[in-house]
PDB file of C-alpha atoms in Angstrom:
ATOM      1  CA  MET G   1      11.932  -0.299 -17.837  1.00  0.00           C
ATOM      2  CA  SER G   2      12.528  -1.880 -15.369  1.00  0.00           C
ATOM      3  CA  LEU G   3      10.697  -1.859 -11.383  1.00  0.00           C
ATOM      4  CA  HIS G   4      13.578   0.497 -10.149  1.00  0.00           C
ATOM      5  CA  SER G   5      14.026   3.296 -12.666  1.00  0.00           C
ATOM      6  CA  ASN G   6       9.600   2.934 -12.541  1.00  0.00           C
ATOM      7  CA  ALA G   7       9.464   3.854  -8.775  1.00  0.00           C
ATOM      8  CA  VAL G   8      12.296   6.778  -9.017  1.00  0.00           C
ATOM      9  CA  ALA G   9       9.792   7.893 -12.526  1.00  0.00           C
ATOM     10  CA  THR G  10       7.051   7.198 -10.514  1.00  0.00           C
ATOM     11  CA  LEU G  11       8.363   9.225  -7.464  1.00  0.00           C
ATOM     12  CA  GLU G  12       9.370  11.872  -9.761  1.00  0.00           C
ATOM     13  CA  ALA G  13       6.515  13.038 -11.424  1.00  0.00           C
ATOM     14  CA  TRP G  14       3.984  12.462  -8.609  1.00  0.00           C
ATOM     15  CA  ARG G  15       3.488  16.004  -6.110  1.00  0.00           C
ATOM     16  CA  PRO G  16       2.151  14.806  -2.593  1.00  0.00           C
ATOM     17  CA  ALA G  17       0.091  17.957  -1.580  1.00  0.00           C
ATOM     18  CA  LEU G  18       0.977  17.918   2.411  1.00  0.00           C
ATOM     19  CA  ALA G  19       4.438  18.717   3.282  1.00  0.00           C
ATOM     20  CA  ALA G  20       5.427  15.916   5.483  1.00  0.00           C
ATOM     21  CA  GLN G  21       4.362  13.585   2.201  1.00  0.00           C
ATOM     22  CA  GLU G  22       6.467  15.288   0.518  1.00  0.00           C
ATOM     23  CA  SER G  23       9.659  15.000   3.219  1.00  0.00           C
ATOM     24  CA  LEU G  24       9.218  11.298   2.601  1.00  0.00           C
ATOM     25  CA  ARG G  25       8.982  11.347  -1.187  1.00  0.00           C
ATOM     26  CA  GLN G  26      12.390  13.189  -1.312  1.00  0.00           C
ATOM     27  CA  ALA G  27      13.647  10.729   1.183  1.00  0.00           C
ATOM     28  CA  PHE G  28      12.312   7.842  -1.370  1.00  0.00           C
ATOM     29  CA  LEU G  29      14.121   9.185  -4.301  1.00  0.00           C
ATOM     30  CA  GLY G  30      17.348   9.963  -2.209  1.00  0.00           C
ATOM     31  CA  PHE G  31      16.980   5.584  -0.771  1.00  0.00           C
ATOM     32  CA  LEU G  32      16.339   4.701  -4.938  1.00  0.00           C
ATOM     33  CA  ALA G  33      19.348   6.437  -5.992  1.00  0.00           C
ATOM     34  CA  ALA G  34      21.810   4.818  -3.342  1.00  0.00           C
ATOM     35  CA  ARG G  35      20.515   1.630  -3.661  1.00  0.00           C
ATOM     36  CA  GLU G  36      19.954  -0.620  -6.519  1.00  0.00           C
ATOM     37  CA  ASP G  37      18.014  -3.002  -5.497  1.00  0.00           C
ATOM     38  CA  SER G  38      15.949  -1.154  -2.879  1.00  0.00           C
ATOM     39  CA  CYS G  39      12.803  -2.719  -4.573  1.00  0.00           C
ATOM     40  CA  GLN G  40      14.063  -6.309  -4.567  1.00  0.00           C
ATOM     41  CA  ARG G  41      13.316  -7.326  -0.578  1.00  0.00           C
ATOM     42  CA  SER G  42      16.636  -9.000   0.012  1.00  0.00           C
ATOM     43  CA  CYS G  43      17.689  -5.676   0.280  1.00  0.00           C
ATOM     44  CA  ALA G  44      18.134  -5.884   4.505  1.00  0.00           C
ATOM     45  CA  ALA G  45      18.813  -2.447   4.430  1.00  0.00           C
ATOM     46  CA  GLY G  46      15.214  -1.606   3.645  1.00  0.00           C
ATOM     47  CA  HIS G  47      13.121  -2.280   0.667  1.00  0.00           C
ATOM     48  CA  LEU G  48       9.722  -0.542  -1.421  1.00  0.00           C
ATOM     49  CA  THR G  49       6.669  -2.279  -0.587  1.00  0.00           C
ATOM     50  CA  ALA G  50       3.650  -1.489  -2.862  1.00  0.00           C
ATOM     51  CA  SER G  51      -0.055  -1.531  -0.885  1.00  0.00           C
ATOM     52  CA  ALA G  52      -3.680  -0.715  -1.902  1.00  0.00           C
ATOM     53  CA  VAL G  53      -6.348   1.104  -0.363  1.00  0.00           C
ATOM     54  CA  VAL G  54      -9.329  -0.758  -1.655  1.00  0.00           C
ATOM     55  CA  LEU G  55     -12.270   1.154  -1.815  1.00  0.00           C
ATOM     56  CA  ASP G  56     -16.094  -0.493  -2.795  1.00  0.00           C
ATOM     57  CA  HIS G  57     -16.804   1.137  -5.714  1.00  0.00           C
ATOM     58  CA  THR G  58     -18.410   4.406  -3.651  1.00  0.00           C
ATOM     59  CA  GLY G  59     -15.156   5.232  -1.901  1.00  0.00           C
ATOM     60  CA  THR G  60     -17.415   5.149   1.459  1.00  0.00           C
ATOM     61  CA  ARG G  61     -15.895   1.603   2.476  1.00  0.00           C
ATOM     62  CA  VAL G  62     -12.670   0.364   2.492  1.00  0.00           C
ATOM     63  CA  LEU G  63     -11.393  -3.166   2.098  1.00  0.00           C
ATOM     64  CA  LEU G  64      -8.911  -3.667   5.765  1.00  0.00           C
ATOM     65  CA  THR G  65      -6.948  -6.717   6.263  1.00  0.00           C
ATOM     66  CA  LEU G  66      -6.506  -8.560   9.785  1.00  0.00           C
ATOM     67  CA  HIS G  67      -2.392  -8.984   9.323  1.00  0.00           C
ATOM     68  CA  PRO G  68      -1.737 -12.346  10.776  1.00  0.00           C
ATOM     69  CA  ARG G  69       1.448 -11.357  12.212  1.00  0.00           C
ATOM     70  CA  VAL G  70       1.030  -8.170  12.364  1.00  0.00           C
ATOM     71  CA  GLY G  71      -1.875  -8.323  14.471  1.00  0.00           C
ATOM     72  CA  ARG G  72      -3.558  -5.348  13.556  1.00  0.00           C
ATOM     73  CA  TRP G  73      -6.304  -3.867  10.751  1.00  0.00           C
ATOM     74  CA  LEU G  74      -3.904  -2.949   7.434  1.00  0.00           C
ATOM     75  CA  GLN G  75      -4.489  -2.373   4.383  1.00  0.00           C
ATOM     76  CA  LEU G  76      -3.212  -4.960   1.379  1.00  0.00           C
ATOM     77  CA  GLY G  77      -0.776  -4.626  -0.234  1.00  0.00           C
ATOM     78  CA  GLY G  78       2.855  -6.460  -0.167  1.00  0.00           C
ATOM     79  CA  HIS G  79       6.578  -7.331  -1.233  1.00  0.00           C
ATOM     80  CA  CYS G  80       7.737  -6.589  -5.397  1.00  0.00           C
ATOM     81  CA  GLU G  81       7.870  -9.359  -7.281  1.00  0.00           C
ATOM     82  CA  PRO G  82      10.494 -10.217  -9.889  1.00  0.00           C
ATOM     83  CA  ALA G  83       7.612 -10.059 -12.561  1.00  0.00           C
ATOM     84  CA  ASP G  84       6.349  -6.338 -11.460  1.00  0.00           C
ATOM     85  CA  GLY G  85       7.271  -3.777 -14.175  1.00  0.00           C
ATOM     86  CA  SER G  86       5.686  -1.072 -11.405  1.00  0.00           C
ATOM     87  CA  LEU G  87       4.780  -0.149  -7.074  1.00  0.00           C
ATOM     88  CA  ALA G  88       1.570  -0.032  -9.722  1.00  0.00           C
ATOM     89  CA  GLU G  89       1.069  -3.169 -10.750  1.00  0.00           C
ATOM     90  CA  ALA G  90       2.402  -4.953  -7.588  1.00  0.00           C
ATOM     91  CA  ALA G  91      -0.499  -3.315  -5.354  1.00  0.00           C
ATOM     92  CA  LEU G  92      -2.337  -4.003  -8.400  1.00  0.00           C
ATOM     93  CA  ARG G  93      -1.480  -7.783  -7.345  1.00  0.00           C
ATOM     94  CA  GLU G  94      -1.273  -7.303  -4.133  1.00  0.00           C
ATOM     95  CA  ALA G  95      -4.768  -5.897  -4.207  1.00  0.00           C
ATOM     96  CA  THR G  96      -6.038  -8.784  -6.943  1.00  0.00           C
ATOM     97  CA  GLU G  97      -4.464 -11.689  -4.648  1.00  0.00           C
ATOM     98  CA  GLU G  98      -5.870 -10.454  -0.945  1.00  0.00           C
ATOM     99  CA  SER G  99      -9.295  -9.605  -1.946  1.00  0.00           C
ATOM    100  CA  GLY G 100      -9.801 -12.549  -4.331  1.00  0.00           C
ATOM    101  CA  MET G 101     -11.840  -9.763  -5.707  1.00  0.00           C
ATOM    102  CA  SER G 102     -11.511  -9.157 -10.141  1.00  0.00           C
ATOM    103  CA  GLY G 103     -11.544  -6.219 -11.168  1.00  0.00           C
ATOM    104  CA  LEU G 104     -10.487  -3.742  -9.484  1.00  0.00           C
ATOM    105  CA  ARG G 105      -8.983  -0.535 -10.640  1.00  0.00           C
ATOM    106  CA  ILE G 106      -5.405   1.482  -9.636  1.00  0.00           C
ATOM    107  CA  GLY G 107      -5.561   5.169  -9.980  1.00  0.00           C
ATOM    108  CA  ALA G 108      -2.487   6.640 -12.341  1.00  0.00           C
ATOM    109  CA  ALA G 109      -0.279   7.851  -9.246  1.00  0.00           C
ATOM    110  CA  PRO G 110       0.674   7.323  -5.429  1.00  0.00           C
ATOM    111  CA  VAL G 111      -2.092   9.205  -3.171  1.00  0.00           C
ATOM    112  CA  HIS G 112       0.377   8.266   0.310  1.00  0.00           C
ATOM    113  CA  LEU G 113       4.296   6.855   1.184  1.00  0.00           C
ATOM    114  CA  ASP G 114       5.229   5.930   4.720  1.00  0.00           C
ATOM    115  CA  VAL G 115       8.259   4.023   6.165  1.00  0.00           C
ATOM    116  CA  HIS G 116       8.480   1.624   8.817  1.00  0.00           C
ATOM    117  CA  PRO G 117      10.292  -0.365  10.360  1.00  0.00           C
ATOM    118  CA  ILE G 118       9.035  -3.910  10.506  1.00  0.00           C
ATOM    119  CA  THR G 119      11.107  -7.819  10.251  1.00  0.00           C
ATOM    120  CA  CYS G 120       9.215  -9.120   7.703  1.00  0.00           C
ATOM    121  CA  SER G 121      10.081 -12.251   5.145  1.00  0.00           C
ATOM    122  CA  LEU G 122      14.088 -11.945   5.604  1.00  0.00           C
ATOM    123  CA  GLY G 123      13.136 -12.845   9.346  1.00  0.00           C
ATOM    124  CA  VAL G 124      15.634  -9.444  10.708  1.00  0.00           C
ATOM    125  CA  PRO G 125      14.586  -6.217  11.170  1.00  0.00           C
ATOM    126  CA  THR G 126      14.472  -4.245   8.078  1.00  0.00           C
ATOM    127  CA  ARG G 127      12.797  -1.107   6.442  1.00  0.00           C
ATOM    128  CA  HIS G 128       9.368  -0.906   4.034  1.00  0.00           C
ATOM    129  CA  PHE G 129       9.632   1.966   2.041  1.00  0.00           C
ATOM    130  CA  ASP G 130       5.133   1.501   1.024  1.00  0.00           C
ATOM    131  CA  VAL G 131       3.958   3.619  -1.724  1.00  0.00           C
ATOM    132  CA  ARG G 132       0.228   3.288  -1.470  1.00  0.00           C
ATOM    133  CA  TYR G 133      -2.128   3.932  -4.010  1.00  0.00           C
ATOM    134  CA  ALA G 134      -6.391   4.240  -4.102  1.00  0.00           C
ATOM    135  CA  VAL G 135      -7.924   0.809  -5.935  1.00  0.00           C
ATOM    136  CA  HIS G 136     -11.134   0.907  -6.952  1.00  0.00           C
ATOM    137  CA  ALA G 137     -13.677  -1.730  -6.436  1.00  0.00           C
ATOM    138  CA  PRO G 138     -16.272  -2.703  -8.966  1.00  0.00           C
ATOM    139  CA  ALA G 139     -20.712  -2.532  -8.144  1.00  0.00           C
ATOM    140  CA  GLY G 140     -21.297  -6.100  -6.383  1.00  0.00           C
ATOM    141  CA  ALA G 141     -17.259  -6.694  -5.770  1.00  0.00           C
ATOM    142  CA  SER G 142     -17.173  -9.030  -2.559  1.00  0.00           C
ATOM    143  CA  PRO G 143     -14.016 -10.292  -0.791  1.00  0.00           C
ATOM    144  CA  VAL G 144     -12.599 -13.299  -0.126  1.00  0.00           C
ATOM    145  CA  ARG G 145      -9.667 -14.129   2.445  1.00  0.00           C
ATOM    146  CA  SER G 146      -6.776 -15.531   1.813  1.00  0.00           C
ATOM    147  CA  GLU G 147      -4.439 -18.178   3.693  1.00  0.00           C
ATOM    148  CA  GLU G 148      -2.526 -13.996   3.646  1.00  0.00           C
ATOM    149  CA  SER G 149      -5.097 -12.973   6.179  1.00  0.00           C
ATOM    150  CA  ASP G 150      -5.954 -13.725   9.590  1.00  0.00           C
ATOM    151  CA  ASP G 151      -9.768 -11.651   7.686  1.00  0.00           C
ATOM    152  CA  LEU G 152     -10.856  -9.708   5.903  1.00  0.00           C
ATOM    153  CA  ARG G 153     -14.177  -7.493   5.870  1.00  0.00           C
ATOM    154  CA  TRP G 154     -15.346  -3.694   4.590  1.00  0.00           C
ATOM    155  CA  TRP G 155     -15.316  -0.802   6.887  1.00  0.00           C
ATOM    156  CA  PRO G 156     -16.655   2.201   6.583  1.00  0.00           C
ATOM    157  CA  VAL G 157     -14.051   5.176   5.879  1.00  0.00           C
ATOM    158  CA  ASP G 158     -15.449   7.382   8.446  1.00  0.00           C
ATOM    159  CA  ALA G 159     -14.907   4.943  11.055  1.00  0.00           C
ATOM    160  CA  LEU G 160     -12.447   2.270  11.021  1.00  0.00           C
ATOM    161  CA  PRO G 161     -11.773  -0.288  13.888  1.00  0.00           C
ATOM    162  CA  ALA G 162     -10.522   0.716  16.891  1.00  0.00           C
ATOM    163  CA  GLY G 163      -6.222   0.466  16.282  1.00  0.00           C
ATOM    164  CA  SER G 164      -6.209   1.263  13.227  1.00  0.00           C
ATOM    165  CA  GLU G 165      -6.194   4.983  13.884  1.00  0.00           C
ATOM    166  CA  ASP G 166      -2.954   5.664  12.148  1.00  0.00           C
ATOM    167  CA  LEU G 167      -4.610   4.753   8.790  1.00  0.00           C
ATOM    168  CA  ALA G 168      -7.056   8.313   8.648  1.00  0.00           C
ATOM    169  CA  ASP G 169      -3.675  10.173   6.901  1.00  0.00           C
ATOM    170  CA  LEU G 170      -3.542   7.037   4.740  1.00  0.00           C
ATOM    171  CA  VAL G 171      -7.567   6.210   4.212  1.00  0.00           C
ATOM    172  CA  LYS G 172      -8.218  10.225   3.473  1.00  0.00           C
ATOM    173  CA  ALA G 173      -5.994  10.662   0.921  1.00  0.00           C
ATOM    174  CA  ALA G 174      -7.118   8.089  -1.492  1.00  0.00           C
ATOM    175  CA  VAL G 175     -11.167   8.423  -0.855  1.00  0.00           C
ATOM    176  CA  PRO G 176     -12.498  10.815  -3.995  1.00  0.00           C
ATOM    177  CA  VAL G 177     -13.474  14.335  -2.318  1.00  0.00           C
ATOM    178  CA  GLY G 178     -16.497  14.501  -2.189  1.00  0.00           C
ATOM    179  CA  ALA G 179     -17.609  10.683  -2.065  1.00  0.00           C
ATOM    180  CA  GLY G 180     -20.023   9.319   0.799  1.00  0.00           C
ATOM    181  CA  HIS G 181     -20.840  13.357   1.618  1.00  0.00           C
TER     182      HIS G 181
END
């Protein structure tokens, strides 16, 4: 199964709880139907990306990266690669590369969707259709910053850094019910 086919199957099967997320799910499916190249970064109209909300083993802390180009704290993730067989594989690969941690476990289904304008590696304005997954680090896992980040650190899920308030809904969607309470 191609990454494109997997993305369609994944989003067709996912049923978000929130109406706004369902609207985005439908928009993503429409974009996938219109563009066979929608999972490739060369698709200048926009392309699917895969993100990971990396939580510690207790589900009470989230790992965020200070993105060098964007200049703010974000979840880990990025472009799909030709070798990725699924969006979940892409999200897990990105999380492993950007965190330097092994033994990460990813949820089977997305937890959140987002579409945002960006100028990425193409050098021209485009859009990222970001499919986001919850990822859990094993106990004792210690992140190691990669060259893709200006900083990398754990934050309490209920005390995100200033300027990242827009991540609150994403983090809430990824945190297991009752974690840390």
